[in-house]
CSV table of C-alpha atoms in Angstrom, one decimal:
chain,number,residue,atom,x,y,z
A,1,UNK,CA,18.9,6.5,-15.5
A,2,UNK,CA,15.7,5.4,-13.9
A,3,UNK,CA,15.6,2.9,-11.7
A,4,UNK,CA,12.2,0.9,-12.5
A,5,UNK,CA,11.4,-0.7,-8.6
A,6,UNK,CA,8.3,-2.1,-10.2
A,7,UNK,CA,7.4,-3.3,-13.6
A,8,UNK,CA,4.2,-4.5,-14.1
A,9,UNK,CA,3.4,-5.9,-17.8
A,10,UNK,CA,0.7,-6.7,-19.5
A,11,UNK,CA,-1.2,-8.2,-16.2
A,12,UNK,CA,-4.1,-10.3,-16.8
A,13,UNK,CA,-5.7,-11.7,-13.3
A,14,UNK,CA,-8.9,-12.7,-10.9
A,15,UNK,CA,-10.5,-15.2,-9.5
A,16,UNK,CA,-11.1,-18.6,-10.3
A,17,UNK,CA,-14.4,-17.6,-11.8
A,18,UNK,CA,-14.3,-13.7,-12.9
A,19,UNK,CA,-11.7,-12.0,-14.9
A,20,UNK,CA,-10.9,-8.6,-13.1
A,21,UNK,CA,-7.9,-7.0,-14.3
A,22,UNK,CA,-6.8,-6.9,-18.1
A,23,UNK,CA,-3.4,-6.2,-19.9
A,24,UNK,CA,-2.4,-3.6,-17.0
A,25,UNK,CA,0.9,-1.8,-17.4
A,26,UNK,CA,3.1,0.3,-15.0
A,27,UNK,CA,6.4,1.2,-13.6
A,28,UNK,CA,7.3,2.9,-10.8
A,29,UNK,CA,10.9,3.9,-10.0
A,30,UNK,CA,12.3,3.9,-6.3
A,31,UNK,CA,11.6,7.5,-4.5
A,32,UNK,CA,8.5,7.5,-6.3
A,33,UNK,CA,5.0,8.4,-5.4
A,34,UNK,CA,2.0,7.0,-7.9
A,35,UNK,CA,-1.3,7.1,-7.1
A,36,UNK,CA,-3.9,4.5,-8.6
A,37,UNK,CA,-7.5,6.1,-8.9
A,38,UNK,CA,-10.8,5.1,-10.4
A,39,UNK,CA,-14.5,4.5,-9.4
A,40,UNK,CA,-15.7,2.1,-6.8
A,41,UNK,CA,-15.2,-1.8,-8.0
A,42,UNK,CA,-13.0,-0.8,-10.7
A,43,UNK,CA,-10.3,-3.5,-9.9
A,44,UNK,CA,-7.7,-1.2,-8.0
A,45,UNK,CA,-7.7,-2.9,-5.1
A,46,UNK,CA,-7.3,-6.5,-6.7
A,47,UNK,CA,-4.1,-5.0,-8.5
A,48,UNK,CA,-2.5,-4.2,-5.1
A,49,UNK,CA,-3.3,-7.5,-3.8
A,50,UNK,CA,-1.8,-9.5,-7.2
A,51,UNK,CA,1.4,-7.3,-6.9
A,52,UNK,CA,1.7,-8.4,-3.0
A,53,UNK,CA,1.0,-12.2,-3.9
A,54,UNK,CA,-2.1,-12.7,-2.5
A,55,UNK,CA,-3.3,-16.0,-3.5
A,56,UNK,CA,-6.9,-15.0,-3.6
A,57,UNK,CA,-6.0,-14.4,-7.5
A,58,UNK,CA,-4.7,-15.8,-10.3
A,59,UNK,CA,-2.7,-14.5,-13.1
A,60,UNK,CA,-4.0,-15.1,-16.4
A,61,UNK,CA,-0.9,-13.8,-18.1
A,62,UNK,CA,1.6,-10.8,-17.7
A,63,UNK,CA,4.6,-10.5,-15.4
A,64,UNK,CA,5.3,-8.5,-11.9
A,65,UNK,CA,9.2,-7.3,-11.8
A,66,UNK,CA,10.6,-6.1,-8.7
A,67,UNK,CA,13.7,-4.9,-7.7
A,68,UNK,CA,15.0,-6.2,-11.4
A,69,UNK,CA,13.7,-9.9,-10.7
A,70,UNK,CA,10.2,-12.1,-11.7
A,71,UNK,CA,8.2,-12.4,-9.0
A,72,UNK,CA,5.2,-13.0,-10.6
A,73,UNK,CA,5.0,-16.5,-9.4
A,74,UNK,CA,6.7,-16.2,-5.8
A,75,UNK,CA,4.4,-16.5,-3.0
A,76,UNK,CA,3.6,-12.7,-0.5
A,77,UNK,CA,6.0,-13.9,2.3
A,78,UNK,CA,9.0,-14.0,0.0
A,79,UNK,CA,7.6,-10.5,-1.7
A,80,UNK,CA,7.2,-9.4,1.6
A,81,UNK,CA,10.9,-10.2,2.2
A,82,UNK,CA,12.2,-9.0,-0.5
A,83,UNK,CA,10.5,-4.9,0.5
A,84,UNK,CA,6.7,-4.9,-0.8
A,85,UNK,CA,4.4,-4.0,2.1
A,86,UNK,CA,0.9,-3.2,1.9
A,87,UNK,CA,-1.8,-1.3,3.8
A,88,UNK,CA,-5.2,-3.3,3.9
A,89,UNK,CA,-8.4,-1.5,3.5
A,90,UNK,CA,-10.0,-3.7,6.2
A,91,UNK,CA,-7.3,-4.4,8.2
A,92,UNK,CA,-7.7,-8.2,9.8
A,93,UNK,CA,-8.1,-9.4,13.5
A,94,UNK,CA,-5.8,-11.5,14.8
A,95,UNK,CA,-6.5,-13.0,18.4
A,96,UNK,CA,-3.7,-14.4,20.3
A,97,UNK,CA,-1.2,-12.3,18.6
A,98,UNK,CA,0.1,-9.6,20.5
A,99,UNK,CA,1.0,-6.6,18.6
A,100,UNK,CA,4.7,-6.5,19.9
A,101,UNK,CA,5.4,-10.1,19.4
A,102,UNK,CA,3.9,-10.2,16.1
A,103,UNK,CA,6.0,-6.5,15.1
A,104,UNK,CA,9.5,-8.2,16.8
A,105,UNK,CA,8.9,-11.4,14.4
A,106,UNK,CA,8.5,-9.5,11.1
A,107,UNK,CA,11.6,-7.7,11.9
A,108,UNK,CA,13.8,-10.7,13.0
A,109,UNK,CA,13.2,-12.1,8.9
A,110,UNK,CA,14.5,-9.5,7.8
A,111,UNK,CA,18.6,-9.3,8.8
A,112,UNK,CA,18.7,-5.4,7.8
A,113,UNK,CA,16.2,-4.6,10.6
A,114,UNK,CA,17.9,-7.2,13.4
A,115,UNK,CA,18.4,-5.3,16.6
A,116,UNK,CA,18.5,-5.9,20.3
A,117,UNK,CA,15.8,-6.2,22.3
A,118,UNK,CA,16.1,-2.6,24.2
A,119,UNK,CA,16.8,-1.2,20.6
A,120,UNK,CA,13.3,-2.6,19.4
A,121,UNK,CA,11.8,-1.7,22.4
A,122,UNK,CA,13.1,2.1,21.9
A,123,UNK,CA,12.6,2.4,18.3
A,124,UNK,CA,8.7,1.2,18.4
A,125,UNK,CA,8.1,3.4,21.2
A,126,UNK,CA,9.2,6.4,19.1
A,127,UNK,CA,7.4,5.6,15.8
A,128,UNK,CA,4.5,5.1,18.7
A,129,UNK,CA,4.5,8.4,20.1
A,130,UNK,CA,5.5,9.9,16.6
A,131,UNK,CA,2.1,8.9,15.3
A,132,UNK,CA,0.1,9.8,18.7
A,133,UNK,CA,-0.1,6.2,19.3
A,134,UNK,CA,-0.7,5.0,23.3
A,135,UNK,CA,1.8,2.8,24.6
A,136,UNK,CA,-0.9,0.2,25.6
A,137,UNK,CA,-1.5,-0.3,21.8
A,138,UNK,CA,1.4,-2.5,21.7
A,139,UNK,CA,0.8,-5.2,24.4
A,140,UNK,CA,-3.0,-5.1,22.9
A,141,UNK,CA,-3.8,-8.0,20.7
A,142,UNK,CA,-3.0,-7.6,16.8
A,143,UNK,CA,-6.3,-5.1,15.4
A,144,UNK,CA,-8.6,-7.1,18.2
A,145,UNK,CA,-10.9,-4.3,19.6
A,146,UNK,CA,-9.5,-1.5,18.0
A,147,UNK,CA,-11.7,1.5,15.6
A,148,UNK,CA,-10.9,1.7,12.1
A,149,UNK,CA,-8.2,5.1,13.2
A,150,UNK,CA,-6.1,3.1,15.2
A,151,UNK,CA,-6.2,-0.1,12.9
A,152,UNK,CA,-4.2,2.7,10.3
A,153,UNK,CA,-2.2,4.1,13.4
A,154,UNK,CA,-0.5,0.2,13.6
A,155,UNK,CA,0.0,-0.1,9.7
A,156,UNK,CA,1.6,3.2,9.9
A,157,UNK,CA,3.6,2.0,12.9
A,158,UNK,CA,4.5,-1.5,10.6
A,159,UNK,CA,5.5,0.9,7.6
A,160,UNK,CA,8.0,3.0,9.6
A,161,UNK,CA,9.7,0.1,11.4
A,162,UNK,CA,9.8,-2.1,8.3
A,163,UNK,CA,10.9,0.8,5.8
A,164,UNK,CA,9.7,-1.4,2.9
A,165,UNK,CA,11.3,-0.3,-0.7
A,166,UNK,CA,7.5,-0.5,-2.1
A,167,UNK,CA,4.9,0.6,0.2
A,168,UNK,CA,1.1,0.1,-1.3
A,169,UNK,CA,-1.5,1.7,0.5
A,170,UNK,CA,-4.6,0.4,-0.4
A,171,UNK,CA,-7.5,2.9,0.7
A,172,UNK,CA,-5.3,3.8,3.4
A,173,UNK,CA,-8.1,7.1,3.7
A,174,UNK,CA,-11.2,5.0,4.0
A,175,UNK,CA,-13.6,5.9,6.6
A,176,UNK,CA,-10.9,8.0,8.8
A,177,UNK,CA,-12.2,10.9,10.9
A,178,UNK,CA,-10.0,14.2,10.2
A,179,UNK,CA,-7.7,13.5,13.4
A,180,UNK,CA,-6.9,10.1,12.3
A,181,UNK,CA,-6.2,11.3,8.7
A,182,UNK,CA,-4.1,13.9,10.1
A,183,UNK,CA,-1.7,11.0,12.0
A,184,UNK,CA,-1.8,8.5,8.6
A,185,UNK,CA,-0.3,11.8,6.9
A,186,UNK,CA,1.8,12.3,8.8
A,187,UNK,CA,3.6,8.5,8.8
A,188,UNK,CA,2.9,8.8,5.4
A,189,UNK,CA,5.3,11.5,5.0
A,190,UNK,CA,8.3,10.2,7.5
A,191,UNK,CA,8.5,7.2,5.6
A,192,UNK,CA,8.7,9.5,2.2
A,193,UNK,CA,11.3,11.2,4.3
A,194,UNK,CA,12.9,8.4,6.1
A,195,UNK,CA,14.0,6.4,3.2
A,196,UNK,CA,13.8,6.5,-0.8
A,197,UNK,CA,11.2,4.2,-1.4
A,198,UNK,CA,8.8,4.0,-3.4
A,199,UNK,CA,4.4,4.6,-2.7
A,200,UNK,CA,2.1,3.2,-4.4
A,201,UNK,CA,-1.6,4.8,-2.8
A,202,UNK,CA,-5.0,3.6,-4.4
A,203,UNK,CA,-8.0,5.6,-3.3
A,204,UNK,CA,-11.0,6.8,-5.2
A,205,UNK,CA,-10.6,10.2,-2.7
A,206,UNK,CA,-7.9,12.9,-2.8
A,207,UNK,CA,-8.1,13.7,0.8
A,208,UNK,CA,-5.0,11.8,1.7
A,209,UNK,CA,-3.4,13.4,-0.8
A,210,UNK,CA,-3.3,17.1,-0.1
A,211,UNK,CA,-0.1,17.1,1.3
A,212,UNK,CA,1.9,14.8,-0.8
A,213,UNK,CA,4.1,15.6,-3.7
A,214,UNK,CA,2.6,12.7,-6.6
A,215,UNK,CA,4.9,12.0,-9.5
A,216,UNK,CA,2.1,10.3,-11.5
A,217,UNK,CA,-1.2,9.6,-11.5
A,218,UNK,CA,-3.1,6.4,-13.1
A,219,UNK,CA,-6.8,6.3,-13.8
A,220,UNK,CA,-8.2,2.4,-13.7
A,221,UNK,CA,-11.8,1.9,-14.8
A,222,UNK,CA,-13.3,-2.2,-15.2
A,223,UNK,CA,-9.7,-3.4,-14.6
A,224,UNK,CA,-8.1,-1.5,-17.4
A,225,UNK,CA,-5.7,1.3,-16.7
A,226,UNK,CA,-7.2,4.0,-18.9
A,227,UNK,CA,-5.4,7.1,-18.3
A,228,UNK,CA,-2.1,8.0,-16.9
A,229,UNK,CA,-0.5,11.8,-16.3
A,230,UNK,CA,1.2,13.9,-13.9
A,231,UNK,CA,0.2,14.5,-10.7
A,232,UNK,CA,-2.1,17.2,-11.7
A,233,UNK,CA,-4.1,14.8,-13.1
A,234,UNK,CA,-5.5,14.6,-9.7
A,235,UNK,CA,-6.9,18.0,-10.0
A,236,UNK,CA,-9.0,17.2,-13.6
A,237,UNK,CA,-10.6,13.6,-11.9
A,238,UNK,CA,-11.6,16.3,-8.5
A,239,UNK,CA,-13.2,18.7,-10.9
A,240,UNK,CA,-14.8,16.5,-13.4
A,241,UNK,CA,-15.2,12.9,-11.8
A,242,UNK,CA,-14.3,9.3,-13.5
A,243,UNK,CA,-17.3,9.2,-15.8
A,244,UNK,CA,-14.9,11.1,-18.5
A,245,UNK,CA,-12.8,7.8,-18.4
A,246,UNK,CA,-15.9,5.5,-19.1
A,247,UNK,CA,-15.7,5.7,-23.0
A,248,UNK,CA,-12.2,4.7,-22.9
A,249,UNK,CA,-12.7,1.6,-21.0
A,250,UNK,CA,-15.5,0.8,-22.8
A,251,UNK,CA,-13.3,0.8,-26.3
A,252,UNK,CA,-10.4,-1.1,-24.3
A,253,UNK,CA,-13.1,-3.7,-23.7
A,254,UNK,CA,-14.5,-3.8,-26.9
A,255,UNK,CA,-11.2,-4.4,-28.5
């Protein structure tokens, strides 16, 4: 039997003033790897951010499920707690905050991943040089000062010492030079092969996804999710683009 890690149904949500997503279905079972696709400002990005709990948005109507329980109203720290991570697409600055303090704080919430000090200390420094990461990074202020690649190198770093059951990389690929998409591969596939959660990547580019195994593949156009298939899916949208999806979206609207 499948076990369904996430079940989104029937999601309605935006802002206060501008209705983004629409009546959006989809599961995806632990050990999993889905991949959300669709054209620029299609509304992928706001679903990964209303599955997290972002408070930016509002639902309108539908329900989030994880890990068999409603968590459509709980707020992103107690989703965070309970194993949802996600990747930003503009990872934030935070001054003050240095990267190790902030890393040993997320870790002391959650009791699976308390360890002693030297243990922390050893177990960063080997996801670290695992990803090609320079020891500095870590006394360095939280993203202050650092390019776009190595902002990805720490999320990577925070997605293999957290080992979150639902990991949702949110453009993970975006504006990475082939050296830095080589080392977010790369942590994208120890955590696939570290524990059995579950991936969840939106990107409008299959780069990132040349070396990954997908299980299915969702096509979102103006909010709605408009197509849904096997991985090889991927292959049809790289040939033939998202304008073959347009008509269907356009129908879901008009409905």
């Amino acid at each position: 039997m499948t076990n369904n890690l996430l079940r989104v149904s029937g999601l309605s949500a935006g802002t206060e003033d501008k209705p983004i997503l629409h009546d959006v279905s989809l599961t995806l079972a632990s050990g999993q790897t889905h991949v959300l696709m669709g054209p620029n400002g299609a509304g992928k990005s706001t679903f990964g951010h209303v599955v997290m709990g972002d408070p930016s948005y509002q639902v309108t109507s539908g329900t989030i499920e994880f890990d068999g329980a409603n968590i459509t109203d709980d707020s992103a720290d107690k989703r965070s707690l309970a194993g949802i991570f996600l990747s930003y697409q503009a990872p934030v600055e935070v001054p003050g905050v240095p990267l190790y303090s902030y890393l040993r704080t997320i870790t002391q919430k959650r009791p699976e991943l308390k360890m002693t000090a030297r243990k922390f200390r050893a177990r960063v420094g080997e996801i670290a040089e695992q990803l090609d990461m320079d020891s500095s990074f870590i006394t360095r202020e939280l993203n202050v000062g650092f390019s776009g690649g190595e902002k990805k190198k720490i999320e990577m770093l925070q997605l293999l010492l957290l080992q979150p059951k639902l990991a949702i990389l949110d453009e993970t690929d975006s504006g990475l030079d082939v050296d830095a998409l080589s080392v977010v591969s790369r942590g994208i596939e120890a955590y696939r092969a570290s524990c059995d959660g579950a991936l969840l990547i939106i990107t409008h580019n299959t780069r990132i996804l040349e070396r990954l195994s997908v299980d299915r593949t969702h096509v979102m156009v103006r909010g709605r999710l408009v197509a849904e298939g096997p991985g090889s899916l991927i292959d049809d949208i790289d040939a033939h683009g998202f304008e073959q999806f347009e008509a269907a979206a356009q129908a879901a609207g008009a409905q």
